[in-house]
Amino acid sequence: MFNLILFGPPGSGKGTQSEKLIAKYSLKHLSTGDLLRSEIANQTALGLEAKKVMDKGELVPDEVVIGMISTAIDQNPDAKGFLFDGFPRTSAQAEALDKLLDLKNTSISIMLALEVSEQELINRLVKRGETSGRSDDVNVDIIKARINEYHKKTTAVADYYKQFDKVVLIKGEGTVDEIFHHICQEVDNIM
Ligand code: B4P
């Protein structure tokens, strides 16, 4: 199995590049952001609790997202591989993911880490907020809180995978197609 983590701060283009990658490599796309937004849209108990946290720009508790990913992996026994988008976002999530994959006799093949300047992240998310209807994109304070959470809790995830030599840095600025081309070169190198 080929299992890829697409990593980067909020607005770095994880969702955008994931759509293209799953089409090209036939991977199963698992986005914790999408899974949470679907719970919110369906007004489940989990969704209502998650929305309160997401609207503050904070991370949803580890046990909630780990449970969602565990269920999604089990629901896709025939997947050729997974593309994890927006997960793991804490060291505890990374360790839990390794254990879940170990149970399936597989592991993370590579982490691609998108690098984008803070001002560009803010510009992109403010712009998306004009049309997305996403309540976590509506004001700059919430966007900055999300970027702070990333520095406080999520950058450690890249350090976790660096110890296994699995991290490749990708310049996340430029056109969507240029970035996709660079990502594909890295994927083709190790596939
Ligand atoms: P996510 O849904 O993961 O989303 P994101 O980080 O905001 O965005 P992404 O990087 O996917 O950006 P996109 O491609 O859309 O998280 C939302 C929230 O859910 C989190 O804040 C958290 O509360 C919660 N959550 C999710 N996972 C969690 C977890 N594991 N643990 C705890 N909590 C969790 O791109 C953004 C914009 O940029 C788009 O408008 C796009 O069109 C534009 N763009 C993309 N590439 C571009 C380029 N090259 N040039 C110009 N613009 C570009």
GROMACS .gro file of C-alpha atoms and ligand atoms in nm:
model
  244
    1MET     CA    1   0.000   0.000   0.000
    2PHE     CA    2   0.109   0.356  -0.064
    3ASN     CA    3   0.008   0.589   0.220
    4LEU     CA    4   0.073   0.960   0.190
    5ILE     CA    5   0.035   1.243   0.439
    6LEU     CA    6  -0.021   1.587   0.289
    7PHE     CA    7   0.096   1.826   0.558
    8GLY     CA    8   0.102   2.203   0.599
    9PRO     CA    9  -0.055   2.500   0.776
   10PRO     CA   10  -0.420   2.603   0.725
   11GLY     CA   11  -0.466   2.730   0.372
   12SER     CA   12  -0.143   2.577   0.240
   13GLY     CA   13  -0.335   2.392  -0.030
   14LYS     CA   14  -0.376   2.046   0.121
   15GLY     CA   15  -0.739   2.012   0.010
   16THR     CA   16  -0.664   2.161  -0.333
   17GLN     CA   17  -0.372   1.927  -0.408
   18SER     CA   18  -0.548   1.625  -0.256
   19GLU     CA   19  -0.824   1.641  -0.516
   20LYS     CA   20  -0.567   1.615  -0.796
   21LEU     CA   21  -0.357   1.347  -0.625
   22ILE     CA   22  -0.644   1.107  -0.556
   23ALA     CA   23  -0.749   1.131  -0.921
   24LYS     CA   24  -0.398   1.057  -1.049
   25TYR     CA   25  -0.291   0.785  -0.803
   26SER     CA   26  -0.629   0.625  -0.712
   27LEU     CA   27  -0.577   0.677  -0.340
   28LYS     CA   28  -0.859   0.695  -0.086
   29HIS     CA   29  -0.884   1.056   0.037
   30LEU     CA   30  -0.928   1.090   0.414
   31SER     CA   31  -0.966   1.455   0.520
   32THR     CA   32  -1.050   1.509   0.886
   33GLY     CA   33  -1.166   1.863   0.797
   34ASP     CA   34  -1.414   1.722   0.543
   35LEU     CA   35  -1.528   1.449   0.782
   36LEU     CA   36  -1.589   1.709   1.055
   37ARG     CA   37  -1.774   1.945   0.818
   38SER     CA   38  -1.996   1.655   0.710
   39GLU     CA   39  -2.080   1.585   1.079
   40ILE     CA   40  -2.165   1.956   1.119
   41ALA     CA   41  -2.384   1.957   0.807
   42ASN     CA   42  -2.572   1.652   0.939
   43GLN     CA   43  -2.609   1.821   1.280
   44THR     CA   44  -2.482   1.516   1.469
   45ALA     CA   45  -2.384   1.546   1.838
   46LEU     CA   46  -2.019   1.512   1.738
   47GLY     CA   47  -2.061   1.782   1.471
   48LEU     CA   48  -2.225   2.029   1.707
   49GLU     CA   49  -1.943   1.989   1.962
   50ALA     CA   50  -1.674   2.009   1.692
   51LYS     CA   51  -1.821   2.328   1.544
   52LYS     CA   52  -1.777   2.516   1.873
   53VAL     CA   53  -1.406   2.427   1.874
   54MET     CA   54  -1.349   2.489   1.502
   55ASP     CA   55  -1.518   2.831   1.517
   56LYS     CA   56  -1.253   2.939   1.768
   57GLY     CA   57  -0.975   2.822   1.536
   58GLU     CA   58  -0.875   2.545   1.778
   59LEU     CA   59  -0.815   2.175   1.720
   60VAL     CA   60  -1.089   1.920   1.784
   61PRO     CA   61  -0.990   1.670   2.063
   62ASP     CA   62  -0.753   1.390   1.954
   63GLU     CA   63  -0.987   1.106   2.054
   64VAL     CA   64  -1.261   1.242   1.826
   65VAL     CA   65  -1.050   1.265   1.510
   66ILE     CA   66  -0.859   0.942   1.580
   67GLY     CA   67  -1.196   0.762   1.616
   68MET     CA   68  -1.315   0.907   1.284
   69ILE     CA   69  -0.998   0.802   1.101
   70SER     CA   70  -1.002   0.454   1.254
   71THR     CA   71  -1.360   0.402   1.131
   72ALA     CA   72  -1.277   0.537   0.785
   73ILE     CA   73  -0.975   0.305   0.748
   74ASP     CA   74  -1.189   0.005   0.850
   75GLN     CA   75  -1.458   0.107   0.599
   76ASN     CA   76  -1.208   0.089   0.311
   77PRO     CA   77  -1.048  -0.257   0.327
   78ASP     CA   78  -0.983  -0.261  -0.049
   79ALA     CA   79  -0.805   0.077  -0.070
   80LYS     CA   80  -0.479   0.075  -0.272
   81GLY     CA   81  -0.354   0.337  -0.031
   82PHE     CA   82  -0.467   0.639   0.169
   83LEU     CA   83  -0.407   1.010   0.131
   84PHE     CA   84  -0.429   1.168   0.476
   85ASP     CA   85  -0.521   1.537   0.445
   86GLY     CA   86  -0.518   1.750   0.761
   87PHE     CA   87  -0.437   1.445   0.976
   88PRO     CA   88  -0.233   1.386   1.189
   89ARG     CA   89  -0.225   1.733   1.347
   90THR     CA   90  -0.072   1.645   1.686
   91SER     CA   91   0.199   1.402   1.799
   92ALA     CA   92  -0.067   1.188   1.970
   93GLN     CA   93  -0.256   1.162   1.640
   94ALA     CA   94   0.065   1.063   1.459
   95GLU     CA   95   0.140   0.786   1.707
   96ALA     CA   96  -0.220   0.662   1.690
   97LEU     CA   97  -0.209   0.658   1.309
   98ASP     CA   98   0.110   0.450   1.307
   99LYS     CA   99  -0.059   0.196   1.535
  100LEU     CA  100  -0.376   0.184   1.321
  101LEU     CA  101  -0.170   0.125   1.005
  102ASP     CA  102   0.047  -0.132   1.180
  103LEU     CA  103  -0.269  -0.334   1.254
  104LYS     CA  104  -0.325  -0.344   0.876
  105ASN     CA  105   0.040  -0.443   0.815
  106THR     CA  106   0.116  -0.114   0.645
  107SER     CA  107   0.274   0.224   0.728
  108ILE     CA  108   0.320   0.582   0.610
  109SER     CA  109   0.525   0.590   0.288
  110ILE     CA  110   0.594   0.965   0.276
  111MET     CA  111   0.492   1.299   0.426
  112LEU     CA  112   0.484   1.591   0.184
  113ALA     CA  113   0.500   1.920   0.374
  114LEU     CA  114   0.372   2.231   0.194
  115GLU     CA  115   0.557   2.552   0.286
  116VAL     CA  116   0.371   2.884   0.246
  117SER     CA  117   0.438   3.225   0.404
  118GLU     CA  118   0.202   3.342   0.677
  119GLN     CA  119   0.080   3.645   0.480
  120GLU     CA  120  -0.005   3.427   0.180
  121LEU     CA  121  -0.198   3.185   0.408
  122ILE     CA  122  -0.402   3.473   0.550
  123ASN     CA  123  -0.471   3.617   0.202
  124ARG     CA  124  -0.591   3.280   0.070
  125LEU     CA  125  -0.819   3.205   0.363
  126VAL     CA  126  -0.971   3.554   0.372
  127LYS     CA  127  -1.041   3.518   0.000
  128ARG     CA  128  -1.194   3.172   0.044
  129GLY     CA  129  -1.407   3.311   0.329
  130GLU     CA  130  -1.576   3.550   0.085
  131THR     CA  131  -1.745   3.256  -0.088
  132SER     CA  132  -1.699   2.933   0.110
  133GLY     CA  133  -1.954   2.991   0.382
  134ARG     CA  134  -1.699   2.836   0.620
  135SER     CA  135  -1.737   2.996   0.963
  136ASP     CA  136  -1.367   2.939   1.043
  137ASP     CA  137  -1.263   3.153   0.742
  138VAL     CA  138  -1.476   3.457   0.824
  139ASN     CA  139  -1.234   3.677   1.012
  140VAL     CA  140  -0.863   3.732   1.038
  141ASP     CA  141  -0.852   3.672   1.416
  142ILE     CA  142  -0.987   3.317   1.376
  143ILE     CA  143  -0.749   3.253   1.084
  144LYS     CA  144  -0.455   3.372   1.298
  145ALA     CA  145  -0.571   3.149   1.585
  146ARG     CA  146  -0.564   2.851   1.346
  147ILE     CA  147  -0.211   2.939   1.237
  148ASN     CA  148  -0.107   2.970   1.606
  149GLU     CA  149  -0.253   2.625   1.681
  150TYR     CA  150  -0.049   2.492   1.391
  151HIS     CA  151   0.275   2.635   1.536
  152LYS     CA  152   0.190   2.522   1.892
  153LYS     CA  153   0.070   2.167   1.824
  154THR     CA  154   0.109   2.059   1.462
  155THR     CA  155   0.467   2.139   1.355
  156ALA     CA  156   0.577   1.866   1.601
  157VAL     CA  157   0.416   1.611   1.367
  158ALA     CA  158   0.677   1.687   1.098
  159ASP     CA  159   0.953   1.632   1.359
  160TYR     CA  160   0.794   1.297   1.444
  161TYR     CA  161   0.817   1.174   1.081
  162LYS     CA  162   1.161   1.332   1.027
  163GLN     CA  163   1.309   1.080   1.270
  164PHE     CA  164   1.200   0.808   1.022
  165ASP     CA  165   1.331   1.011   0.726
  166LYS     CA  166   0.986   1.037   0.570
  167VAL     CA  167   0.947   1.414   0.525
  168VAL     CA  168   0.986   1.597   0.192
  169LEU     CA  169   0.943   1.977   0.184
  170ILE     CA  170   0.743   2.123  -0.104
  171LYS     CA  171   0.729   2.491  -0.200
  172GLY     CA  172   0.356   2.564  -0.167
  173GLU     CA  173   0.357   2.898  -0.351
  174GLY     CA  174   0.313   2.925  -0.727
  175THR     CA  175   0.032   2.798  -0.946
  176VAL     CA  176  -0.169   2.495  -0.838
  177ASP     CA  177  -0.033   2.303  -1.140
  178GLU     CA  178   0.330   2.391  -1.068
  179ILE     CA  179   0.296   2.268  -0.711
  180PHE     CA  180   0.115   1.954  -0.828
  181HIS     CA  181   0.396   1.879  -1.076
  182HIS     CA  182   0.657   1.902  -0.800
  183ILE     CA  183   0.450   1.680  -0.567
  184CYS     CA  184   0.407   1.417  -0.842
  185GLN     CA  185   0.783   1.406  -0.900
  186GLU     CA  186   0.834   1.323  -0.532
  187VAL     CA  187   0.557   1.063  -0.527
  188ASP     CA  188   0.685   0.896  -0.846
  189ASN     CA  189   1.035   0.881  -0.694
  190ILE     CA  190   0.928   0.660  -0.410
  191MET     CA  191   0.626   0.474  -0.550
  192B4P     P1  192  -0.896   2.164   0.723
  192B4P     O1  193  -1.025   2.127   0.662
  192B4P     O2  194  -0.790   2.060   0.730
  192B4P     O3  195  -0.854   2.285   0.631
  192B4P     P2  196  -0.747   2.394   0.614
  192B4P     O4  197  -0.627   2.362   0.698
  192B4P     O5  198  -0.819   2.519   0.642
  192B4P     O6  199  -0.709   2.407   0.461
  192B4P     P3  200  -0.622   2.343   0.345
  192B4P     O7  201  -0.475   2.341   0.368
  192B4P     O8  202  -0.686   2.212   0.306
  192B4P     O9  203  -0.642   2.453   0.233
  192B4P     P4  204  -0.705   2.453   0.089
  192B4P    O10  205  -0.643   2.355  -0.004
  192B4P    O11  206  -0.852   2.442   0.106
  192B4P    O12  207  -0.918   2.215   0.875
  192B4P     C1  208  -1.026   2.294   0.921
  192B4P     C2  209  -1.043   2.283   1.075
  192B4P    O13  210  -1.090   2.149   1.112
  192B4P     C3  211  -0.919   2.301   1.162
  192B4P    O14  212  -0.891   2.438   1.191
  192B4P     C4  213  -0.957   2.222   1.292
  192B4P    O15  214  -1.039   2.297   1.378
  192B4P     C5  215  -1.039   2.105   1.239
  192B4P     N1  216  -0.956   1.985   1.217
  192B4P     C6  217  -0.933   1.927   1.097
  192B4P     N2  218  -0.852   1.819   1.111
  192B4P     C7  219  -0.823   1.808   1.244
  192B4P     C8  220  -0.741   1.719   1.321
  192B4P     N3  221  -0.673   1.619   1.263
  192B4P     N4  222  -0.733   1.738   1.456
  192B4P     C9  223  -0.801   1.839   1.515
  192B4P     N5  224  -0.879   1.928   1.449
  192B4P    C10  225  -0.890   1.913   1.313
  192B4P    O16  226  -0.664   2.597   0.036
  192B4P    C11  227  -0.707   2.714   0.098
  192B4P    C12  228  -0.739   2.821  -0.005
  192B4P    O17  229  -0.622   2.852  -0.083
  192B4P    C13  230  -0.844   2.776  -0.106
  192B4P    O18  231  -0.934   2.882  -0.125
  192B4P    C14  232  -0.766   2.746  -0.233
  192B4P    O19  233  -0.842   2.771  -0.350
  192B4P    C15  234  -0.649   2.841  -0.221
  192B4P     N6  235  -0.527   2.787  -0.283
  192B4P    C16  236  -0.483   2.659  -0.279
  192B4P     N7  237  -0.368   2.646  -0.347
  192B4P    C17  238  -0.336   2.772  -0.395
  192B4P    C18  239  -0.228   2.825  -0.473
  192B4P     N8  240  -0.128   2.748  -0.518
  192B4P     N9  241  -0.228   2.958  -0.501
  192B4P    C19  242  -0.329   3.038  -0.457
  192B4P    N10  243  -0.434   2.994  -0.385
  192B4P    C20  244  -0.439   2.861  -0.354
   0.00000   0.00000   0.00000
